[in-house]
Coordinates of C-alpha atoms in Angstrom, one line a residue:
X1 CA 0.0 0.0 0.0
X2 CA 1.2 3.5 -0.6
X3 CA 2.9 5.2 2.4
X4 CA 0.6 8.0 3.4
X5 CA 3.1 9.3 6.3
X6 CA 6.6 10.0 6.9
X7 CA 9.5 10.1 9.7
X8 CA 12.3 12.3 8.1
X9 CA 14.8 11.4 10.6
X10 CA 15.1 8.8 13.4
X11 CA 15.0 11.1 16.8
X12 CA 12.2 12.8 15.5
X13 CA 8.8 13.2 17.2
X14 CA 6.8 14.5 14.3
X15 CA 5.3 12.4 11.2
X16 CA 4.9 14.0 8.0
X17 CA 1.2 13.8 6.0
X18 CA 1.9 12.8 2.3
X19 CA -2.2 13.4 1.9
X20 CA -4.9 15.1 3.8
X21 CA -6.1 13.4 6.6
X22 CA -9.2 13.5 8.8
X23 CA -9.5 14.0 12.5
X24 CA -10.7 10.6 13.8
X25 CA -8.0 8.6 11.4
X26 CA -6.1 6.0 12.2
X27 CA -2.8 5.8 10.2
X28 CA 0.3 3.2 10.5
X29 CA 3.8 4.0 10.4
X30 CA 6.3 1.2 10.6
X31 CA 3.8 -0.8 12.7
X32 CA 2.9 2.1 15.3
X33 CA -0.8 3.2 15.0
X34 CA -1.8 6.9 15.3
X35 CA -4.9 8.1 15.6
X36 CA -5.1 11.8 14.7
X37 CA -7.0 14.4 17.0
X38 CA -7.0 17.2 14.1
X39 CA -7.4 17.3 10.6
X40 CA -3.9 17.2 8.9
X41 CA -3.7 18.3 5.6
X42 CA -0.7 17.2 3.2
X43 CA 2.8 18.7 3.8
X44 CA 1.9 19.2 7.5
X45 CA 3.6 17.8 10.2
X46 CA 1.4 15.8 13.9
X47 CA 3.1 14.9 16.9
X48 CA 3.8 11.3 17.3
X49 CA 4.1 11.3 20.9
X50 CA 2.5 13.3 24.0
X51 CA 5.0 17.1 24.2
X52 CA 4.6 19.1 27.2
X53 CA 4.4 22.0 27.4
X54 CA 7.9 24.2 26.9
X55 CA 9.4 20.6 25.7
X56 CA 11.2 20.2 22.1
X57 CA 9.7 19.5 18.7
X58 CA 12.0 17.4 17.2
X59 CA 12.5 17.2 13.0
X60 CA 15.2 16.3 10.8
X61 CA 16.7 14.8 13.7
X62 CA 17.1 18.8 15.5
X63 CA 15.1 21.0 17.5
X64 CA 12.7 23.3 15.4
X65 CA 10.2 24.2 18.1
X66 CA 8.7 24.4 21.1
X67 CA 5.6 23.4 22.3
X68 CA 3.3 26.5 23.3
X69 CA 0.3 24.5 24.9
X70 CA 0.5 20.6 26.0
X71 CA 0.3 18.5 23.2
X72 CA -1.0 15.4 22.6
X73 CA -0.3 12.0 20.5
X74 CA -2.0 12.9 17.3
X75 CA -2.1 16.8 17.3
X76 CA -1.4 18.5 14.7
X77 CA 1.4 21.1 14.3
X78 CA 0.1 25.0 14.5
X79 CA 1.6 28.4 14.7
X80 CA -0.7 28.7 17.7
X81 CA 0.8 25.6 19.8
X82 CA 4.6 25.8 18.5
X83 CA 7.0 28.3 18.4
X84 CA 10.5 28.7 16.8
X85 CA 13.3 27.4 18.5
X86 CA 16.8 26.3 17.8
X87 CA 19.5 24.9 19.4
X88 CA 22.6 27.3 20.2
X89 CA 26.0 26.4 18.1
X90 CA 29.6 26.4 19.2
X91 CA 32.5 25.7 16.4
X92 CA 33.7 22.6 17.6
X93 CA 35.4 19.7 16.9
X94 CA 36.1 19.2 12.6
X95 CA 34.1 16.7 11.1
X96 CA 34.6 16.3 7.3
X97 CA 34.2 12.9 7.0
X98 CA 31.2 11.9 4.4
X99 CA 30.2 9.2 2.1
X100 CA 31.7 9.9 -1.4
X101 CA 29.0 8.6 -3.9
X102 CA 29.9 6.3 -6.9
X103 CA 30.2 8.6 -10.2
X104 CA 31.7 6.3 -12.1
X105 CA 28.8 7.0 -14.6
X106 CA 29.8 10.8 -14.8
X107 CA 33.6 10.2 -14.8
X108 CA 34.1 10.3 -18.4
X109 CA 31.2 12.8 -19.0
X110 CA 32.2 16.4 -20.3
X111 CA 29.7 19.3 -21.7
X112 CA 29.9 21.8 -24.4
X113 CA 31.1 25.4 -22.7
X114 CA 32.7 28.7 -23.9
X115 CA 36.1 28.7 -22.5
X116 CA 37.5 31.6 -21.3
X117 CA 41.3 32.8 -20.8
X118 CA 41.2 32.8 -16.9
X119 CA 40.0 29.1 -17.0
X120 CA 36.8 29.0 -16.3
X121 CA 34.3 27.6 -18.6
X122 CA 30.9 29.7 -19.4
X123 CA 27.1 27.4 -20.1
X124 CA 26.0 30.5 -22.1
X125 CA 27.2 33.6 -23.8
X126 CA 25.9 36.5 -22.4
X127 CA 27.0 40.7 -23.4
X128 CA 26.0 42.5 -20.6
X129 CA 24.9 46.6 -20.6
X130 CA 25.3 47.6 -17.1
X131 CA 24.3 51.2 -14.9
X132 CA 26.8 52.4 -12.7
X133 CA 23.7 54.3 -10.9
X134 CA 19.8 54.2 -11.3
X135 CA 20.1 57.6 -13.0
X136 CA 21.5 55.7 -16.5
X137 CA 18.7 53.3 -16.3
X138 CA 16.8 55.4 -18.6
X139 CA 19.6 55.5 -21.2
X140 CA 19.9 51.5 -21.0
X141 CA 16.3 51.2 -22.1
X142 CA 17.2 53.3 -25.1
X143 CA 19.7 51.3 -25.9
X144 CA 17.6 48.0 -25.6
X145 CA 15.0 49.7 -27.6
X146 CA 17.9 50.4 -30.2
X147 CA 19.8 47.3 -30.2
X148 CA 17.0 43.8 -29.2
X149 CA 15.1 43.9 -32.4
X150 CA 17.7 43.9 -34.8
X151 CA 19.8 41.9 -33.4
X152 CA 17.3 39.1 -32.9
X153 CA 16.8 39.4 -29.1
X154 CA 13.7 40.9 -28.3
X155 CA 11.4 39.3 -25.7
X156 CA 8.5 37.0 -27.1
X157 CA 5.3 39.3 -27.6
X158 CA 3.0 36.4 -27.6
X159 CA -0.2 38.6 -25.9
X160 CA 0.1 41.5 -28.5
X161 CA -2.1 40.0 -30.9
X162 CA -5.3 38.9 -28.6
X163 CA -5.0 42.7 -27.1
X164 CA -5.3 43.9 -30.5
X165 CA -8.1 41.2 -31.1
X166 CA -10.1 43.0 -27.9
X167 CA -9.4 46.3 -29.5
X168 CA -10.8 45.1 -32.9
X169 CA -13.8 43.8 -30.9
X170 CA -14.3 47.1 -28.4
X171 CA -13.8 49.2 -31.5
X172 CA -16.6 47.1 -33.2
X173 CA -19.3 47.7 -30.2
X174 CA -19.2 44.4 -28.0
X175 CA -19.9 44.4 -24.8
X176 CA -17.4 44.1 -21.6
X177 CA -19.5 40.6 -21.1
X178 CA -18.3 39.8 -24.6
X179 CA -15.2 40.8 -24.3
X180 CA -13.9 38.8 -20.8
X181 CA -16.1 35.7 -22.4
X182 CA -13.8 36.0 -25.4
X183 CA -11.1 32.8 -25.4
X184 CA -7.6 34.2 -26.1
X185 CA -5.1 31.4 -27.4
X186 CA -1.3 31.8 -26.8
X187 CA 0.8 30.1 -29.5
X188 CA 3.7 28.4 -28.5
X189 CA 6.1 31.0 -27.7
X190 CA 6.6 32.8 -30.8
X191 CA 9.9 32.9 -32.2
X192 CA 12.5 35.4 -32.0
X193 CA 13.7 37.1 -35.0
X194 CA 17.0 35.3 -36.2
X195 CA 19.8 36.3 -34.7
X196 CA 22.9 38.7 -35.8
X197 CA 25.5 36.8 -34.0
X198 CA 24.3 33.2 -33.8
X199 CA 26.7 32.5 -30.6
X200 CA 25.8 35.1 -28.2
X201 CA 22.7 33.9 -26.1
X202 CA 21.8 37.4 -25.2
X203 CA 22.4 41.1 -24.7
X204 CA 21.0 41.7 -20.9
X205 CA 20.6 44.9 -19.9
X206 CA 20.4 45.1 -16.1
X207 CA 19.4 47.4 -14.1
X208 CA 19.2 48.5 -10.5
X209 CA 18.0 51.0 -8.1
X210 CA 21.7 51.8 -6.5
X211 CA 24.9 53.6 -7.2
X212 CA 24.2 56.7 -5.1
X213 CA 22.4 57.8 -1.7
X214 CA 22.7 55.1 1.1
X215 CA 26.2 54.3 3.0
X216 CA 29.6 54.1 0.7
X217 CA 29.6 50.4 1.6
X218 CA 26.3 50.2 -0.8
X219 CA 28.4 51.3 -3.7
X220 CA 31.4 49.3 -2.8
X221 CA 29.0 46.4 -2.5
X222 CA 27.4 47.1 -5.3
X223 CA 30.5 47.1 -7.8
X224 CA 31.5 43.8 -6.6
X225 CA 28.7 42.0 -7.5
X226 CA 28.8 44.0 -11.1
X227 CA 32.1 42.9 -11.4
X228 CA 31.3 39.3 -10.6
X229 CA 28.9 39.4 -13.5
X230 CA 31.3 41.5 -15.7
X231 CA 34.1 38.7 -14.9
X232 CA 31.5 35.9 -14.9
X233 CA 32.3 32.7 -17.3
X234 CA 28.4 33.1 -19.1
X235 CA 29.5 36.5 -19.6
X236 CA 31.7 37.8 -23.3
X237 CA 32.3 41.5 -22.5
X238 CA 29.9 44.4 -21.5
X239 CA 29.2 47.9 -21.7
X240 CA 28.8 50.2 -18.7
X241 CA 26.6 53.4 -18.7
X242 CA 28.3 55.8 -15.8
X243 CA 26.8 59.1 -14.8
X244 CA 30.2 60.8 -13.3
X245 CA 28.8 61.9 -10.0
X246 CA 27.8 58.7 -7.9
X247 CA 29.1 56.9 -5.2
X248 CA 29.4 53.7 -7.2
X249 CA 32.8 55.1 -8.9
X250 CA 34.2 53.3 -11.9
X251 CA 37.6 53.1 -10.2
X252 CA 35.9 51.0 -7.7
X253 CA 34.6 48.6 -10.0
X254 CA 37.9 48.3 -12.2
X255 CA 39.5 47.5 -8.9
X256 CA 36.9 44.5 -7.9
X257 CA 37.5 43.5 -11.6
X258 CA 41.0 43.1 -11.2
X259 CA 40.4 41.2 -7.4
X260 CA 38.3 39.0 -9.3
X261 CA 40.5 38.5 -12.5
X262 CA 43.9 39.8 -12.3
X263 CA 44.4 39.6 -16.2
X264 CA 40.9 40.7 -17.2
X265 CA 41.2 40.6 -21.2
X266 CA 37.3 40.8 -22.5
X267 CA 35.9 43.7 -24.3
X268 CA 34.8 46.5 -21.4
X269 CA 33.4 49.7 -22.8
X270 CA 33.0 52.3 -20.0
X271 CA 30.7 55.4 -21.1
X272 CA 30.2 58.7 -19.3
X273 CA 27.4 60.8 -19.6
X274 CA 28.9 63.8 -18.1
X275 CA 31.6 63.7 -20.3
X276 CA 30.4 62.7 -23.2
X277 CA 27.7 65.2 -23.5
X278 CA 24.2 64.9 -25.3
X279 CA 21.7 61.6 -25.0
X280 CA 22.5 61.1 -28.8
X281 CA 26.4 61.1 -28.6
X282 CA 26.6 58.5 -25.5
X283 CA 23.6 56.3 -26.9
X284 CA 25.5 56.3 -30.4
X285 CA 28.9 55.8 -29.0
X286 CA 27.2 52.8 -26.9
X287 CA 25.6 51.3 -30.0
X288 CA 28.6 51.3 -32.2
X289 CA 30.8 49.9 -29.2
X290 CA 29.0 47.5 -28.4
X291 CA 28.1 46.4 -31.4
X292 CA 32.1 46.2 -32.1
X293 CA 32.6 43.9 -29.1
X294 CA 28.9 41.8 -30.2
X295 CA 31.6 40.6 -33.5
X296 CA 34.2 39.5 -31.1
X297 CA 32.2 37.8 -28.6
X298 CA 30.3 36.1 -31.8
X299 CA 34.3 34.2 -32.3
X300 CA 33.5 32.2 -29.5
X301 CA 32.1 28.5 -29.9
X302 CA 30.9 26.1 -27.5
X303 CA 34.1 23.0 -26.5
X304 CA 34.2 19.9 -24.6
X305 CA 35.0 20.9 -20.9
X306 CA 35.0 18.4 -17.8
X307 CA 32.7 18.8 -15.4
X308 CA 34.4 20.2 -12.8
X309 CA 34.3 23.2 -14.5
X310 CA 30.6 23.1 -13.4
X311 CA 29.6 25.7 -10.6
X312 CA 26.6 25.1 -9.0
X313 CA 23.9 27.5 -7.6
X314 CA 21.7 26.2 -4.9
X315 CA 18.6 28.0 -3.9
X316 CA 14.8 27.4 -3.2
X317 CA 11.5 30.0 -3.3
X318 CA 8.4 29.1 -2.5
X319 CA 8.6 26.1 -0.6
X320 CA 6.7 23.9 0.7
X321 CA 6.4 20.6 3.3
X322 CA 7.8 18.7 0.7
X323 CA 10.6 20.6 -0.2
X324 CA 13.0 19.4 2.6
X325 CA 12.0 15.8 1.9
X326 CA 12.6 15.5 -2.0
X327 CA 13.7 18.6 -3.9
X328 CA 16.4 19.7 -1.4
X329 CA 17.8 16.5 -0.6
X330 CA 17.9 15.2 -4.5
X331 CA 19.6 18.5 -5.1
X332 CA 21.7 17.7 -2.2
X333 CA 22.7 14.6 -3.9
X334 CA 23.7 16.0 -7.1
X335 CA 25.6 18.7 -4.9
X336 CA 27.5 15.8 -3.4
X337 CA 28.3 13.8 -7.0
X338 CA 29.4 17.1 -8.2
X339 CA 31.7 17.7 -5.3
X340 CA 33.3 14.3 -5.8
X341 CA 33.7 15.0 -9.6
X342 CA 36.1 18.0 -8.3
X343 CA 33.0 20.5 -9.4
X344 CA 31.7 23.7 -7.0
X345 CA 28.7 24.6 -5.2
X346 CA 27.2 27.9 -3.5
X347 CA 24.6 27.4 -0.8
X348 CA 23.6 30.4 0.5
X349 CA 20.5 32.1 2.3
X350 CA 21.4 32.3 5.6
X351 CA 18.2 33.0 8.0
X352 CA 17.2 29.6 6.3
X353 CA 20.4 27.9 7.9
X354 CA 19.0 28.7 11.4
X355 CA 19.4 25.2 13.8
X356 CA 21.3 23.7 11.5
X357 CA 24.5 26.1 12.0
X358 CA 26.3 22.9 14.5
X359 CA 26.2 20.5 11.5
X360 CA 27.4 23.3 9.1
X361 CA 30.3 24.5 11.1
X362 CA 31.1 21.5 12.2
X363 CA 31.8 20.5 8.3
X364 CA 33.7 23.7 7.8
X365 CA 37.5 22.4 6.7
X366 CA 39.3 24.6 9.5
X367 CA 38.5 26.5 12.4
X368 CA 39.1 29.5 10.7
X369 CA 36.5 28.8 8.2
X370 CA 33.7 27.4 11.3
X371 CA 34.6 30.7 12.9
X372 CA 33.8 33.3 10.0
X373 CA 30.3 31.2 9.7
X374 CA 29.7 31.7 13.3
X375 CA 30.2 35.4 13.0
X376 CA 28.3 35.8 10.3
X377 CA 25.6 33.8 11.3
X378 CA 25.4 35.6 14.9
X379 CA 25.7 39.0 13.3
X380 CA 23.0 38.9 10.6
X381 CA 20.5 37.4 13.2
X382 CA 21.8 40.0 15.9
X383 CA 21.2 43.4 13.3
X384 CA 17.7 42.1 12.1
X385 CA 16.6 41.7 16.4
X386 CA 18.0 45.3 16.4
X387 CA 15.7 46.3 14.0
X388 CA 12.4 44.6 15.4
X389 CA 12.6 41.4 14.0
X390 CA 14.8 37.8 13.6
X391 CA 15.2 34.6 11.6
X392 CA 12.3 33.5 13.5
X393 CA 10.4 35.9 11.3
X394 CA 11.7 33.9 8.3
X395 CA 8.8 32.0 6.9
X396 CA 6.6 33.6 4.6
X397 CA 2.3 33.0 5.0
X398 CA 3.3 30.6 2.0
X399 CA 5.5 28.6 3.4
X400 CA 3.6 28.6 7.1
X401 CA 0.4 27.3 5.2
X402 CA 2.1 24.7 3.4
X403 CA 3.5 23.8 6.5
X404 CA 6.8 25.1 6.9
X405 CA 5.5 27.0 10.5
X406 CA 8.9 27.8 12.0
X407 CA 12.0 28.9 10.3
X408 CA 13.8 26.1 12.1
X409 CA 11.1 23.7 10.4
X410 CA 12.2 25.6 6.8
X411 CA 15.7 26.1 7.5
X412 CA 16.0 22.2 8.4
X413 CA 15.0 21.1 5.0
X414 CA 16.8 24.2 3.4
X415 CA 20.3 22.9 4.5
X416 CA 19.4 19.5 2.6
X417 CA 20.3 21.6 -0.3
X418 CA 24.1 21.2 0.5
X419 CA 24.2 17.8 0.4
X420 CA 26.8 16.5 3.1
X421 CA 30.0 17.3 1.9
X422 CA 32.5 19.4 3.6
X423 CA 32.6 23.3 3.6
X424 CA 35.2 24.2 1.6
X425 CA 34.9 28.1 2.4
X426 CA 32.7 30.6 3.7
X427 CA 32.0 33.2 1.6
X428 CA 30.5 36.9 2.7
X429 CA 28.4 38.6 -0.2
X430 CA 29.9 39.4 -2.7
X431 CA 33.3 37.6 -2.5
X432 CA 33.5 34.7 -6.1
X433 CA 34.1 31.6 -5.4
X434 CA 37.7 30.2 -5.7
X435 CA 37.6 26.8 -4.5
X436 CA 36.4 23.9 -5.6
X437 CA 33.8 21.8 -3.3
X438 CA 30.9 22.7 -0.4
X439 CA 31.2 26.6 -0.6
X440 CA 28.3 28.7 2.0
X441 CA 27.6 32.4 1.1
X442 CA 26.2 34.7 3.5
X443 CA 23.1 36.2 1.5
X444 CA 19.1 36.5 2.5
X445 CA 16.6 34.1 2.0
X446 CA 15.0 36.3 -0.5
X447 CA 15.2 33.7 -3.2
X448 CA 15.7 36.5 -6.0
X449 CA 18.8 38.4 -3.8
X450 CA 20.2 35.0 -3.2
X451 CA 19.7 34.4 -6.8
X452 CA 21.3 37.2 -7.8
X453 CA 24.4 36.8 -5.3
X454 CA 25.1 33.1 -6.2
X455 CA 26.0 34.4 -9.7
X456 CA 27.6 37.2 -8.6
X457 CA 30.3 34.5 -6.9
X458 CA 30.2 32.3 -10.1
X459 CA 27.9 29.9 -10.4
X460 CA 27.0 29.2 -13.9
X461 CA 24.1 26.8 -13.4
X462 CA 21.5 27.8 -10.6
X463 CA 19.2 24.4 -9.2
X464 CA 16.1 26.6 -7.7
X465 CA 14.2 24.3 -5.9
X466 CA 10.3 25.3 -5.0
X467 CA 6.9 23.8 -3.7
X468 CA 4.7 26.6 -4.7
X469 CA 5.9 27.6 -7.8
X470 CA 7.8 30.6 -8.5
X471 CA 8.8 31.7 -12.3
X472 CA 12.1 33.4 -10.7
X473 CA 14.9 33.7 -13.2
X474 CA 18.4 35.3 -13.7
X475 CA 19.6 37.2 -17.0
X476 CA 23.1 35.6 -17.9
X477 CA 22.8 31.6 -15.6
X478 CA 20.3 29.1 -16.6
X479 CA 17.9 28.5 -13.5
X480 CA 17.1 25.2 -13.5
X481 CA 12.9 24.8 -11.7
X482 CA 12.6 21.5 -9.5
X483 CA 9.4 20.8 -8.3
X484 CA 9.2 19.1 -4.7
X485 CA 5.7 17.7 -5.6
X486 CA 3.8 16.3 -8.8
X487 CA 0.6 18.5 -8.1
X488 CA 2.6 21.5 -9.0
X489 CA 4.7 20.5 -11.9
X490 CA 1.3 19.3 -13.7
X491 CA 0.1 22.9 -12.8
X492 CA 2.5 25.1 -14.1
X493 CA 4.3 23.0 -16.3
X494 CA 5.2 26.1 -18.5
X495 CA 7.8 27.4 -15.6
X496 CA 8.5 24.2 -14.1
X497 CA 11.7 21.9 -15.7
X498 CA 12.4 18.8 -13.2
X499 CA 9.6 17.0 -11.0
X500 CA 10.8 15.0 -7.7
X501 CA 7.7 14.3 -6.5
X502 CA 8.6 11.1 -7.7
X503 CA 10.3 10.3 -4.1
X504 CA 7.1 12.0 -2.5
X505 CA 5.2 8.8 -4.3
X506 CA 7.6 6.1 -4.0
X507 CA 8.6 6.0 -7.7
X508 CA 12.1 6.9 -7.0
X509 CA 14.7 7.2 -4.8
X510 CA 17.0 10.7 -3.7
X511 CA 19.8 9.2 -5.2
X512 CA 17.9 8.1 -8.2
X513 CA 16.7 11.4 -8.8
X514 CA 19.8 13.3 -7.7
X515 CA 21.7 11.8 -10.7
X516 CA 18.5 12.7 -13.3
X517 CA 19.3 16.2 -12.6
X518 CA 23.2 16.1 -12.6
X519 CA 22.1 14.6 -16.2
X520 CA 19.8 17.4 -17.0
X521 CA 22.4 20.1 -15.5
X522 CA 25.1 18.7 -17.9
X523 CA 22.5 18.7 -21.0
X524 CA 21.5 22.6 -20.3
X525 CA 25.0 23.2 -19.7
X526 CA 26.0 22.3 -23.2
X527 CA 23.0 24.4 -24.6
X528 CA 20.9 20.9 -25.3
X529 CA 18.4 22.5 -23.3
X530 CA 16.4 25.4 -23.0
X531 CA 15.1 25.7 -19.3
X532 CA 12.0 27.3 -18.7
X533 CA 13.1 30.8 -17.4
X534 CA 15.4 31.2 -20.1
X535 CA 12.4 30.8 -22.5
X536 CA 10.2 33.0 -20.5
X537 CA 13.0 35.9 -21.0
X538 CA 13.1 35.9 -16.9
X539 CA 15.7 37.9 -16.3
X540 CA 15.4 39.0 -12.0
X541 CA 18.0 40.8 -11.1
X542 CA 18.4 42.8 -7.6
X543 CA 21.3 43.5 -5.9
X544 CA 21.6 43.2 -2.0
X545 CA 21.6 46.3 0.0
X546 CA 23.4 45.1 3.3
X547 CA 20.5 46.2 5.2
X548 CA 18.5 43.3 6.9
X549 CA 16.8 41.3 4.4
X550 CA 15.3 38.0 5.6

């Protein structure tokens, strides 16, 4: 019969619904009966023994709660009768020690990348057109205006036609009851006009509300995560629109390019409004420029590279009581078979780390590296309690209705994410990655800033893991959708690219499924495969203000 409950982990005292149950019902798990006191709907979580009040709620194996009100064998878990709790951390003794999986499969496997100078190896080529400050963004639309139709990369328009179907029939005297009763059909993503230069991807134009006003460490921050994406592997050269006046200098950026890549060698074309004069000069000067450096970057062609030249992005948005218990952990074990095949992975978001920091530091390579995790971790938490609020305050009404009701409930099955390899490095936003293996990144939980950062460092495949559904994207790395449950990658196939509800139904196992998607990451890495973001033009990009952002 098909399991209709869970235990994730041993110690706990919770069991997992796979369905909605009914108050009254009695279920079986591994030959104990329970007979449930509340309704249970799928995803959420019931006690499996009597909790006192004050006592632990146990998940994952660590503490995630407390119990607010005495609870009772069969009761299910509430915001009203548990509260967030987590156990306290000290960096202890190292333990690195993890099971290596077989890759024996992937051993001899390579993928088709754009190799650049500095060694690393891009999964797409991207030219870039970049604001020093908000006050340019203006002048960046100009030049997409100018430069996306032409050259074959201007977003799919596939609504324009029914609009001008309802102005045909408003113009004609129907009636508003007509008109919202009126089917509208959406082809199949219309196709973009053919392009100039078949091997760039993409001219992404991105812009941002920063540059000026806030605290200098804005601008500083801010130019180091432009020159991660200026330095990035996806990325062929770029053009960069600078007022003259702001904060974010362009002496600060050239300096966090050179950090990043000593010997820096693509095609950079660095404007400046103020001394270049009039709209029409500076948007003319930008077109022919970077049309000049669109020919070069068109001379690079896709070769065989091994996959540890593969840098994985980890993230998750929208998740849901199923996330922790198939996406993150099949994810986790790709993370872990790309580790072993000498590859890289970010995992970031750190409120969503919170009660899992012992494990975490505790797999940190040196002291050192446990200790700047600590700090971090204990800092972040400490400045957002300064400003009225915590990690506790993590979990959005999403998440806490699909069941996810305490951060350390969300942040348990976050962590599966990163797999259980050993920390290579700990990484403060916006530093790149430079080793390979286990890397952490201090970054929000906002799925689109963490996004954004993991790039930033150099990952050049994101795996964005959600229960929900979220369309989020990113303009130069292919994000890769995995749905944690079946239910939602039936109902919004068009944004969703890899289904593990599989392990949800028994069909397959986390390993199973973990080496699917190290398939499908190697298949969109050699351009094989267009994920769905890509095709929906979903290009999110915000940069993180080091303000408190859970």
């Amino acid at each position: 019969m098909k399991q209709i409950i869970l235990k994730v982990h041993p110690d706990d005292n919770v069991l997992v619904a796979l369905i909605d149950l009914k108050k009254g019902e009695v279920v079986t798990f591994q030959g104990e009966n329970y007979t449930l006191l509340d309704d249970v709907k799928a995803k959420h979580k019931f006690v499996s023994e009597a909790v006192p009040e004050g006592q632990s709620i146990i998940m994952y194996g660590v503490l995630v709660g407390k119990a607010q009100v005495s609870l009772q064998k069969g009761n299910v878990l509430t915001t009203s009768n548990i509260k967030h709790a987590a156990n306290n951390f000290i960096t202890g003794e190292r333990n690195t020690n993890w099971n290596i999986p077989n890759v024996s499969e992937f051993e001899n496997r390579s993928f088709l990348g754009y190799q650049r100078s500095d060694g690393s190896v891009g999964t797409s080529n991207y030219w870039l057109v970049i604001p020093m400050v908000f006050c340019e963004n203006r002048n960046l639309k100009v030049l997409q205006e100018a430069l996306a139709t032409p050259l074959g990369y201007a977003p799919r328009k596939a609504y324009q036609e029914q609009v001008l179907n309802l102005v045909e029939m408003y113009n004609n005297g129907e009636s508003i009851d007509e008109l919202l009763n009126t089917p509208l059909y959406v082809e199949n993503h219309a196709q973009k006009n053919e392009r100039v230069f078949p091997n760039i991807d993409g001219i992404k134009f991105l812009t941002h509300e920063g540059g000026c006003g806030g605290i200098r460490q804005d601008a500083e921050t801010l130019c180091g995560l432009l020159a991660g994406y200026i330095t990035h592997s996806n990325v062929a050269g770029a053009t960069i629109l600078s007022l003259g006046c702001q904060n974010a200098q362009v002496s600060i950026l050239q300096a966090e390019i050179e950090k990043r890549n000593p010997h820096f060698d693509k095609p950079l074309f660095i404007l400046e409004q103020q001394k270049i004069g009039t709209e029409e000069d500076l948007i003319q000067l930008a077109i022919k420029q970077t049309f000049a450096g669109l020919v070069q970057a068109n001379q690079h062609t896709r070769q065989p590279a091994p996959l540890n030249k593969l840098c994985i992005g980890l993230e998750c948005g929208g998740s849901d009581g199923f996330s922790g218990i198939s996406a993150n952990p099949a994810i986790g074990y790709t993370s872990d078979l790309l580790v072993a095949l000498g590859g890289s992975v970010i995992l970031s978001e750190f409120p969503e780390l919170c009660g899992v920091e012992q494990n975490l530091s505790d797999r940190c390579v040196s002291f050192e590296q446990a200790e700047r995790f600590s700090s971090l971790m204990r800092t972040y938490n400490e400045r957002a309690i300064a400003v009225g609020s915590g990690f506790d305050m993590n979990p959005s009404p999403g998440n806490i209705k699909d069941g996810l009701i305490t951060d350390a409930i969300k942040s348990a099955g976050a962590a599966k994410k990163g797999g259980t390899s050993p920390v290579v490095e700990v990484l403060d936003y916006p530093e790149k990655v430079r080793m390979p293996g286990l890397n952490l990144l201090c970054t929000p939980g906002n799925d689109v800033e963490s996004t954004t950062a993991e790039v930033g460092s150099g990952a050049n495949i994101v795996l964005f893991t959600t229960g929900l559904g979220t369309p989020t994207g990113n303009p130069i790395t292919p994000v890769i959708k995995v749905s944690s449950n079946t239910a939602l990658y039936n109902k919004m196939g068009d944004i969703m690219d890899i289904n593990t509800g599989t392990i949800i139904e028994g069909e397959e196992t986390i390993e199973q499924a973990g080496r699917r998607i190290l398939d499908y990451v190697i298949k969109v890495a050699s351009g094989e495969i267009e994920v769905k973001a890509v095709r929906h033009d979903q290009d999110d990009f915000i940069p993180w203000k080091r303000g408190i952002s859970l």
